[in-house]
Coordinates of C-alpha atoms and ligand atoms in Angstrom, one line a residue:
X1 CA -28.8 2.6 -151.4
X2 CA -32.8 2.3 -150.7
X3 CA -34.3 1.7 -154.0
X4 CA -38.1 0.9 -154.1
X5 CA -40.6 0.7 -157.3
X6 CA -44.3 1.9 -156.7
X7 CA -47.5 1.4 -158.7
X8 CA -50.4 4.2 -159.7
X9 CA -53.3 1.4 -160.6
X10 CA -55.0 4.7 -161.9
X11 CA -52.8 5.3 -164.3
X12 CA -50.3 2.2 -164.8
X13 CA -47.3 4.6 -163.3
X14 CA -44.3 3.9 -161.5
X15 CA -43.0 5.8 -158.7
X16 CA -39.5 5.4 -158.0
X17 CA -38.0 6.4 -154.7
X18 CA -33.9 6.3 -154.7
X19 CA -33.0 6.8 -151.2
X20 CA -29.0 7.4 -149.7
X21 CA -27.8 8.8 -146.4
X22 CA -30.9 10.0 -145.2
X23 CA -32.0 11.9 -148.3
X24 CA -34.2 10.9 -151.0
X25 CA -35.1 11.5 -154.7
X26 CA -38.9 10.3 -156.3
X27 CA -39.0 9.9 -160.1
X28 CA -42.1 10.3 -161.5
X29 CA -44.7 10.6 -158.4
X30 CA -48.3 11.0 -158.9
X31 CA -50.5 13.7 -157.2
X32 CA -53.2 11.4 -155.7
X33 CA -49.9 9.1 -154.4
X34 CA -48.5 11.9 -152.5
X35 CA -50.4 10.9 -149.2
X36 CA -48.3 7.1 -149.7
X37 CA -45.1 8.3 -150.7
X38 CA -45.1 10.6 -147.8
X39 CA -45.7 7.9 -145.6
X40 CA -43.0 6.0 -146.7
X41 CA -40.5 8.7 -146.7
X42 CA -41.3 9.4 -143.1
X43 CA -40.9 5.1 -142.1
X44 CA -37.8 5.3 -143.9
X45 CA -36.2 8.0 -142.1
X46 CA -35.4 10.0 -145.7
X47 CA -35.7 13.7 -146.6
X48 CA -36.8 14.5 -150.1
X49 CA -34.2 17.0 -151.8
X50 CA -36.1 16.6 -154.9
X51 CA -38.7 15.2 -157.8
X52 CA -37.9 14.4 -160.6
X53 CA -40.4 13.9 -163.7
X54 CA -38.9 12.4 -167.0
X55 CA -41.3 14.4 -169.5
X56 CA -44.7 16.4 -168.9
X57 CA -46.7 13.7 -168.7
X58 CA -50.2 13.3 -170.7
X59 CA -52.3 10.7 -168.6
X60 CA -51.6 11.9 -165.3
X61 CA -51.0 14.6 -162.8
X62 CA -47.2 14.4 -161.4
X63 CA -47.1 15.0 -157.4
X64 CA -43.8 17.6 -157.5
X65 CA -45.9 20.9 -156.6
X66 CA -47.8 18.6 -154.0
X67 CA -44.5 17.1 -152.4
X68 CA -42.9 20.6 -152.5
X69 CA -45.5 22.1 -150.4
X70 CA -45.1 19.2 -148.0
X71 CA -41.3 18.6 -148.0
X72 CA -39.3 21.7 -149.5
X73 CA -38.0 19.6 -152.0
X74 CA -37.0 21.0 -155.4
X75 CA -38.6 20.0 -158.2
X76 CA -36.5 18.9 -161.8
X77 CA -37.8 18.5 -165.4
X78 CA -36.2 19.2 -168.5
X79 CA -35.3 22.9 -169.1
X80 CA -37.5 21.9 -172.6
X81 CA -40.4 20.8 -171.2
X82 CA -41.0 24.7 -170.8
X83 CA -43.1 24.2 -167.4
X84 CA -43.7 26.9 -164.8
X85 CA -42.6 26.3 -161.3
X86 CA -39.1 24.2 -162.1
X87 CA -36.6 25.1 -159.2
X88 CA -34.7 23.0 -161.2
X89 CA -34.1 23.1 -165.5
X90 CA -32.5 20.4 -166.4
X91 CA -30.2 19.8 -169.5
X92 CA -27.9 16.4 -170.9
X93 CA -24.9 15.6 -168.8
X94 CA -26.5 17.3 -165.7
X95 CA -25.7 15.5 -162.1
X96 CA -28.4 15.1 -159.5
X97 CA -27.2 14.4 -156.2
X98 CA -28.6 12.2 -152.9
X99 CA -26.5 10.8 -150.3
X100 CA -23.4 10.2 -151.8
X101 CA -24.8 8.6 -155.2
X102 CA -26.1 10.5 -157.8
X103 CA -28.0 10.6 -161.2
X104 CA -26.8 11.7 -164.7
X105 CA -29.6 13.1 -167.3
X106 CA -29.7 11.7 -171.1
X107 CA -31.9 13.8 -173.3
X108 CA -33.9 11.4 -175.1
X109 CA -36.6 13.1 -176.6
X110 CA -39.5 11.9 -179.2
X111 CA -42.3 10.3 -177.2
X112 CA -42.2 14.2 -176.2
X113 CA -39.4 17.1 -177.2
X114 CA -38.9 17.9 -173.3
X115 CA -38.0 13.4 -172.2
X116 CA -35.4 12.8 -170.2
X117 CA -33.8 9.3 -169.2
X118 CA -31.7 9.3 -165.6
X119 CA -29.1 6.6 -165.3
X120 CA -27.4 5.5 -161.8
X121 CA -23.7 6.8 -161.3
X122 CA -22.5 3.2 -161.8
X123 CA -25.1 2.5 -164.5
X124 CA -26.4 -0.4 -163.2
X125 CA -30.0 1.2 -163.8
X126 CA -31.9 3.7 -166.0
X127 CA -34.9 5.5 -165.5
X128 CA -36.6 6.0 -168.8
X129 CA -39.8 7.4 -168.3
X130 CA -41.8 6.4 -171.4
X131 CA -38.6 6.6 -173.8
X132 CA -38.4 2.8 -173.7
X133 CA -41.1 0.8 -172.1
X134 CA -40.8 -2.8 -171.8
X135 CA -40.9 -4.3 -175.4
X136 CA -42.2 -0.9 -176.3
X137 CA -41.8 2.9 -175.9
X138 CA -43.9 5.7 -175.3
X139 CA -46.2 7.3 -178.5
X140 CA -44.7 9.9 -180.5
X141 CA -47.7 11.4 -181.8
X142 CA -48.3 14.7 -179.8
X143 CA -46.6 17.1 -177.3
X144 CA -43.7 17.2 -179.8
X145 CA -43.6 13.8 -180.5
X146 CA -40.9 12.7 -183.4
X147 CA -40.4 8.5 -184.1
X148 CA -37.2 9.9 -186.0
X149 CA -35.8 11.7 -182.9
X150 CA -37.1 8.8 -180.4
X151 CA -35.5 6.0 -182.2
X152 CA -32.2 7.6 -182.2
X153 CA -32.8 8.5 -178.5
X154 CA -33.2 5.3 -177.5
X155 CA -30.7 3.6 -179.7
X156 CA -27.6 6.2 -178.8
X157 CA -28.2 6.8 -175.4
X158 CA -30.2 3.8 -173.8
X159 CA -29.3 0.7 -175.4
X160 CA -25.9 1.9 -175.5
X161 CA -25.7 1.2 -171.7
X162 CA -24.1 -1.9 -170.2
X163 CA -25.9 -5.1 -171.5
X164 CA -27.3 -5.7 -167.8
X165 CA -28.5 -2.1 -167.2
X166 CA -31.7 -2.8 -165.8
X167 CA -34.5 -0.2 -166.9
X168 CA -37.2 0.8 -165.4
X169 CA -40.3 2.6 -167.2
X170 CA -42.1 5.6 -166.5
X171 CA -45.7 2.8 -166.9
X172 CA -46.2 -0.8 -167.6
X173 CA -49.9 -1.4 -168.4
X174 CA -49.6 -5.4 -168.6
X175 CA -48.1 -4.9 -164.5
X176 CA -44.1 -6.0 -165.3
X177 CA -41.6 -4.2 -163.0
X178 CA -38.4 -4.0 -164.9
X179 CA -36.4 -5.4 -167.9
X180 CA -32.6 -4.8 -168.9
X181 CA -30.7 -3.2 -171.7
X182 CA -29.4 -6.6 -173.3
X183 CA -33.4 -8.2 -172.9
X184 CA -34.4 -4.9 -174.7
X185 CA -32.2 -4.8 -177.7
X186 CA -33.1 -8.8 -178.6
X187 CA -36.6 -8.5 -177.6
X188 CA -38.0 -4.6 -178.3
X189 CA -40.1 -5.3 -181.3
X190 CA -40.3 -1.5 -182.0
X191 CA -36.5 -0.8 -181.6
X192 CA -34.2 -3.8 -181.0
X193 CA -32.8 -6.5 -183.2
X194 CA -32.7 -5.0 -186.9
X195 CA -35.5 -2.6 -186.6
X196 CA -34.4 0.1 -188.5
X197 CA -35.7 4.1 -188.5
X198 CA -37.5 3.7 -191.8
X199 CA -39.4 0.5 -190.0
X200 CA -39.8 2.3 -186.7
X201 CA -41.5 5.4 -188.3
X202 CA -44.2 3.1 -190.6
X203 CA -44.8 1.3 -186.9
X204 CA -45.2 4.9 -185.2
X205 CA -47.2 6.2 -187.4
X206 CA -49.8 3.7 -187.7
X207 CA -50.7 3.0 -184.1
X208 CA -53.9 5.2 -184.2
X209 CA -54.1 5.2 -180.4
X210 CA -57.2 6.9 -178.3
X211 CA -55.5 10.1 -176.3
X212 CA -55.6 9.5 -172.8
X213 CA -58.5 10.0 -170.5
X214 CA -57.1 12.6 -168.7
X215 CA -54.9 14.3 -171.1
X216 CA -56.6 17.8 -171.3
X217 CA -56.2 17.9 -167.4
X218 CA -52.7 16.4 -167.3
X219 CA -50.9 18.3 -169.5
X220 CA -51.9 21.9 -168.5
X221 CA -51.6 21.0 -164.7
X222 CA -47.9 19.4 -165.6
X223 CA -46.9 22.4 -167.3
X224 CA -47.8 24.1 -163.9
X225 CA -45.8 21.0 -162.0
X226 CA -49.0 19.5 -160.4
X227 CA -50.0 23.2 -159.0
X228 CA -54.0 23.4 -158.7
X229 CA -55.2 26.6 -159.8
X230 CA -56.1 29.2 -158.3
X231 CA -54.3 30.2 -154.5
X232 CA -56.4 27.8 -152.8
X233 CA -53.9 25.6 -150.3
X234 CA -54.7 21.6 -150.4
X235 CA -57.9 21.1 -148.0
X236 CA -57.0 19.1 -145.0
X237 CA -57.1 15.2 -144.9
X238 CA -60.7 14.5 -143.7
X239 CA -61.1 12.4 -140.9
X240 CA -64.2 10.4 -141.1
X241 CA -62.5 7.6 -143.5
X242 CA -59.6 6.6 -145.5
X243 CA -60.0 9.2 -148.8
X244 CA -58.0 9.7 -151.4
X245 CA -58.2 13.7 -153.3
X246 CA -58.0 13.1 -157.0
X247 CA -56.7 16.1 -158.7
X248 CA -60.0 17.3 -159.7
X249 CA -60.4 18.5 -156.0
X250 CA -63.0 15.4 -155.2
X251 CA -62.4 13.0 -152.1
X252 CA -62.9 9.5 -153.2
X253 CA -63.1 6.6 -151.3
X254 CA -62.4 3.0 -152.0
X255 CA -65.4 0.4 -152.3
X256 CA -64.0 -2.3 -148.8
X257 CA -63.4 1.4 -146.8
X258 CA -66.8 1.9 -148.0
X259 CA -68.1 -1.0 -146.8
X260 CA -66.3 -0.9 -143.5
X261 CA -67.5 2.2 -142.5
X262 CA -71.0 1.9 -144.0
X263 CA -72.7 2.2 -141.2
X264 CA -71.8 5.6 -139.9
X265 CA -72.6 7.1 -143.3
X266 CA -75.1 8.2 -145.8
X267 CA -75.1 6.5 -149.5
X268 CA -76.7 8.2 -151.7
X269 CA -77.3 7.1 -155.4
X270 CA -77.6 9.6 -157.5
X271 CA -78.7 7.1 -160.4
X272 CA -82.2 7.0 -162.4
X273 CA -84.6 5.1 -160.6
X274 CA -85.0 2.1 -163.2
X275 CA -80.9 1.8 -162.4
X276 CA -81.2 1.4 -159.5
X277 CA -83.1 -2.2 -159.4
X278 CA -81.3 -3.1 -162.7
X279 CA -78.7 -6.6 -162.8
X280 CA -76.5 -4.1 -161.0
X281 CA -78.6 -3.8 -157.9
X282 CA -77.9 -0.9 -155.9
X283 CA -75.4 -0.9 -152.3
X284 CA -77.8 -1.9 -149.1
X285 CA -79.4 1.0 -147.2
X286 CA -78.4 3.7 -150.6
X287 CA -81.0 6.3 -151.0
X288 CA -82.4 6.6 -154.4
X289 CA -81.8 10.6 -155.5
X290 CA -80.6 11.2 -158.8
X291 CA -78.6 13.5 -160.1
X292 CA -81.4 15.5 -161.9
X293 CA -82.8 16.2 -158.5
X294 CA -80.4 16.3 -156.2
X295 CA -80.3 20.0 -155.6
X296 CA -84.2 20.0 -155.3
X297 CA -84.2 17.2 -152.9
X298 CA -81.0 18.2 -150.3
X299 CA -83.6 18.4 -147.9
X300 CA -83.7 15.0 -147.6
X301 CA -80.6 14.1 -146.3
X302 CA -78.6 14.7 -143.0
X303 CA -75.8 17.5 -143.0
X304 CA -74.3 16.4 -140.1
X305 CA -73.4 12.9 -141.7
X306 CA -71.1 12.1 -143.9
X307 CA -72.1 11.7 -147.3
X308 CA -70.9 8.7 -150.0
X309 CA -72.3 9.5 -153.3
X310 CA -72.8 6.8 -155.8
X311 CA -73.8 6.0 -159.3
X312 CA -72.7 3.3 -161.9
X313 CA -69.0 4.2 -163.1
X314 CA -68.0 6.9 -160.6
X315 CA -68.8 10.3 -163.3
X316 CA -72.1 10.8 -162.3
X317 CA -71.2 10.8 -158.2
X318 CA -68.3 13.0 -158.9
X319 CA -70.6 15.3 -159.9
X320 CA -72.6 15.0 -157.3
X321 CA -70.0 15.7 -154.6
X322 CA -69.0 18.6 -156.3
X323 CA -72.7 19.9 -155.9
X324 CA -73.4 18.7 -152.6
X325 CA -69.8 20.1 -151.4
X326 CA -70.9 23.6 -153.1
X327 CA -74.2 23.5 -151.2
X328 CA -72.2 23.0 -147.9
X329 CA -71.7 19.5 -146.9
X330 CA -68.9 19.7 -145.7
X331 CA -68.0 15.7 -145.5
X332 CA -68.7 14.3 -149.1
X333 CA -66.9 11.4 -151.4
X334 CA -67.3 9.9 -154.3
X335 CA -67.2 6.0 -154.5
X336 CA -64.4 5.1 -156.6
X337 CA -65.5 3.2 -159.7
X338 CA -69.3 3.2 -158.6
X339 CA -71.2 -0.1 -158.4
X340 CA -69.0 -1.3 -161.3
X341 CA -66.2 -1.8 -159.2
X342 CA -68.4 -2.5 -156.3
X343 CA -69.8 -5.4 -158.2
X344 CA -66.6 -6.3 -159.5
X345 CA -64.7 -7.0 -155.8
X346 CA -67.8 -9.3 -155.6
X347 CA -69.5 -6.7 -152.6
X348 CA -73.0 -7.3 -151.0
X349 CA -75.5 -5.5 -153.0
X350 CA -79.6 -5.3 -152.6
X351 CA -82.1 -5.3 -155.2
X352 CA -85.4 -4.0 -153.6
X353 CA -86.9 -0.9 -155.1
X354 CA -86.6 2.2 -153.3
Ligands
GSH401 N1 -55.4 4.3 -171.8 C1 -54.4 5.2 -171.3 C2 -53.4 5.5 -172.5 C3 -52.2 6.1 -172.0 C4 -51.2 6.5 -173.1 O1 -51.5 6.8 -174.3 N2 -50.0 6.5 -172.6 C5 -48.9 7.0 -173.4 C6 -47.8 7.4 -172.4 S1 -48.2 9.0 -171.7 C7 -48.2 6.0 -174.3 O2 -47.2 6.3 -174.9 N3 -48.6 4.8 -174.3 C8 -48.0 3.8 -175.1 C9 -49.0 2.7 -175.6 O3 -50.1 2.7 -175.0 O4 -48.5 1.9 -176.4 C10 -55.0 6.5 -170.8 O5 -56.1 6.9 -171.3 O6 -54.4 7.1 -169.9
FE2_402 FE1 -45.9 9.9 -171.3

C-alpha cells in the first residue's frame, strides 16, 4: 500500500493519500493543495476514486469539488455534515474501497455533529480528522460542537483500537506527524489516563479560543464541498510564474519565485508612502502606489507586464489584484505574506525613497 502524509503550512493540515493497485483515496485535501496532490497522483501512477473529508472543516477550504473537476473522483463526508454536492453520504460501519484495501467509518462526532474517524481494514491506522489530535482534540464549541459527545467518541471508538494503532490528525500546529492509540491514552491530557467527562467538559468549556481566520469562508464553501460560487470554471494555471489560486479567486505567489523572476515583472507597492522607507524597507525596483490611488494612477504602469502587488502583510495587495484584475490586467499576484515574510526569509530589500 502507498501511504504518504502531506502538510498545508496555511493552515497546519494534513493531506493523506492511501494509495493500492493503481487507485487512490485523499483524506482531507485542501483547495490551494490541489495543484500538488495532482502532481503526485500523476508520478505515482494512481487514479483517485474518491475524497474523503472527516468533518466540514472551519479553517480551511477542502479540495473535493476541485479534485472532482480534475479527476471524476467521488467525493465522501458524513451524510450529517448536511453538505451539498456529496456523491457519497456516509454513515458508521460504512466500507470505502481502493485497490484491494479498504477503510471503515466511526462516527465520532463533538468537535462537530457531522466528524468521522476512518480506520485501515487491519487497523493498524486511524484517520481522525480533529476528533483526537496529538495530546489534544479538536474544539467543541461551534458547528455542533458537544465535549459530552466528543469524549465518548474518542474514548468508545478511538482508543478502543489496538494499543499500536497509529493515528494520524486532521492538523498538527506544533508540526508532529503521527502518534499511536497506547501513546494517546497515557499521554492525552484532555482524554487519557483518568480524565473523566465531568473533567473534560470544565477543560472544554474554558478554552476561550479565537475562531479561525477563515471560518466565515470555510464553512459555507465546505458545505458546498470546496465549489466556488457562481458557474464560473477554475481560470487556467498562468504561465508567467509558479502561482498558487487561494480560494478567494487571487493568484499568489511565493516571496524566492518572486525574487527569481523579479526581473521580468512589475512590483508594485500599494503601501502609504511613509511605509514604504519605514525599518521594513520596501523590495528593490517596487513602485510606490498605494492603495488609495491605485485606480487613479493605473496609468502608470504597463499592461503588458506582469504585475506583483505588494504591501506589508499580504491584505492590502490582495486587494489590490482584485482591482487591477477587474480593471483588466490580466497577469496579476499578490505576494504571499508581503514584506513581512519577505523580511522574514531574510530577502534583499532597498530603502531609498520613491
Ligand atoms: N489559528 C487557527 C485556529 C484553528 C482552529 O481553531 N482549529 C480548530 C480545528 S478546525 C481546533 O479545534 N483547534 C484546536 C486547538 O487550537 O486547540 C486559525 O485561525 O485557523
Ligand atoms: Fe476542524
Amino acid at each position: 500500500m502507498i501511504f504518504r502524509q502531506l502538510f498545508d503550512p496555511t493552515s497546519s493540515t494534513y493531506t493523506y493519500l492511501l494509495g493500492d493497485g493503481g487507485e487512490a483515496l485523499l483524506i482531507d485535501p485542501v483547495y490551494e493543495q490541489v495543484p500538488r496532490d495532482l502532481a503526485l497522483l500523476q508520478e505515482l501512477g494512481l487514479r483517485l476514486r474518491a475524497t474523503l473529508d472527516t468533518h466540514v472543516h472551519a479553517d480551511h477550504v477542502t479540495g473535493a469539488w476541485r479534485l472532482s473537476q480534475r479527476c471524476d473522483s467521488g467525493i465522501a463526508l458524513s451524510e450529517a455534515a448536511g453538505a451539498a454536492g456529496v456523491s457519497r453520504p456516509l454513515r458508521h460501519g460504512d466500507r470505502i474501497d481502493f485497490g484491494s484495501r479498504y477503510l471503515t467509518v466511526r462516527a465520532t462526532p463533538g468537535h462537530t455533529n457531522g466528524c468521522l474517524t476512518y480506520v485501515l481494514d487491519d487497523q493498524s491506522m486511524a484517520f481522525t480528522g480533529d476528533s483526537l489530535l496529538i495530546r489534544g482534540c479538536g474544539r467543541t464549541d461551534f458547528q455542533q460542537g458537544s465535549p459530552q459527545q466528543l469524549f465518548a467518541s474518542v474514548r468508545e471508538q478511538i482508543l478502543t483500537l489496538p494499543d499500536a494503532c497509529l493515528l494520524y490528525p486532521a492538523h498538527d500546529y506544533r508540526g508532529i506527524t503521527v502518534t499511536s492509540v497506547a501513546e494517546e491514552r497515557r499521554f492525552n491530557p484532555r482524554l487519557g489516563g483518568d480524565v473523566d467527562v465531568g473533567d473534560f467538559t470544565g477543560h472544554m468549556n474554558n478554552l476561550n479560543l479565537p475562531h479561525p481566520k477563515l471560518m466565515a469562508v470555510a464553512v459555507p464553501a465546505n458545505l458546498r464541498c470546496g465549489q466556488p460560487e457562481g458557474d464560473a470554471p477554475p481560470p487556467e494555471t498562468p504561465a508567467w510564474a509558479p502561482l498558487t489560486l487561494r480560494f478567494s479567486g487571487v493568484w499568489e505567489i511565493e516571496p524566492m519565485a518572486l525574487l527569481e523572476h523579479a526581473a521580468t515583472l512589475q512590483i508594485v507597492d500599494v503601501r502609504e508612502a511613509p511605509e514604504f522607507i519605514d525599518r521594513l524597507g520596501h523590495l528593490p525596483g517596487a513602485q510606490l502606489v498605494p492603495l488609495s490611488q491605485l485606480m487613479d494612477r493605473l496609468g502608470e504602469l504597463d499592461r503588458e507586464r506582469p504585475v506583483v502587488a505588494v504591501c506589508r502583510s499580504g491584505v492590502r495587495s490582495a486587494q489590490a489584484s482584485v482591482l487591477l484584475s477587474k480593471a483588466g490586467f490580466g497577469k496579476v499576484a499578490n505576494l504571499a505574506g508581503g514584506m513581512l515574510r519577505w523580511r522574514a526569509e531574510a530577502l534583499p530589500v532597498a530603502s531609498d525613497s520613491a
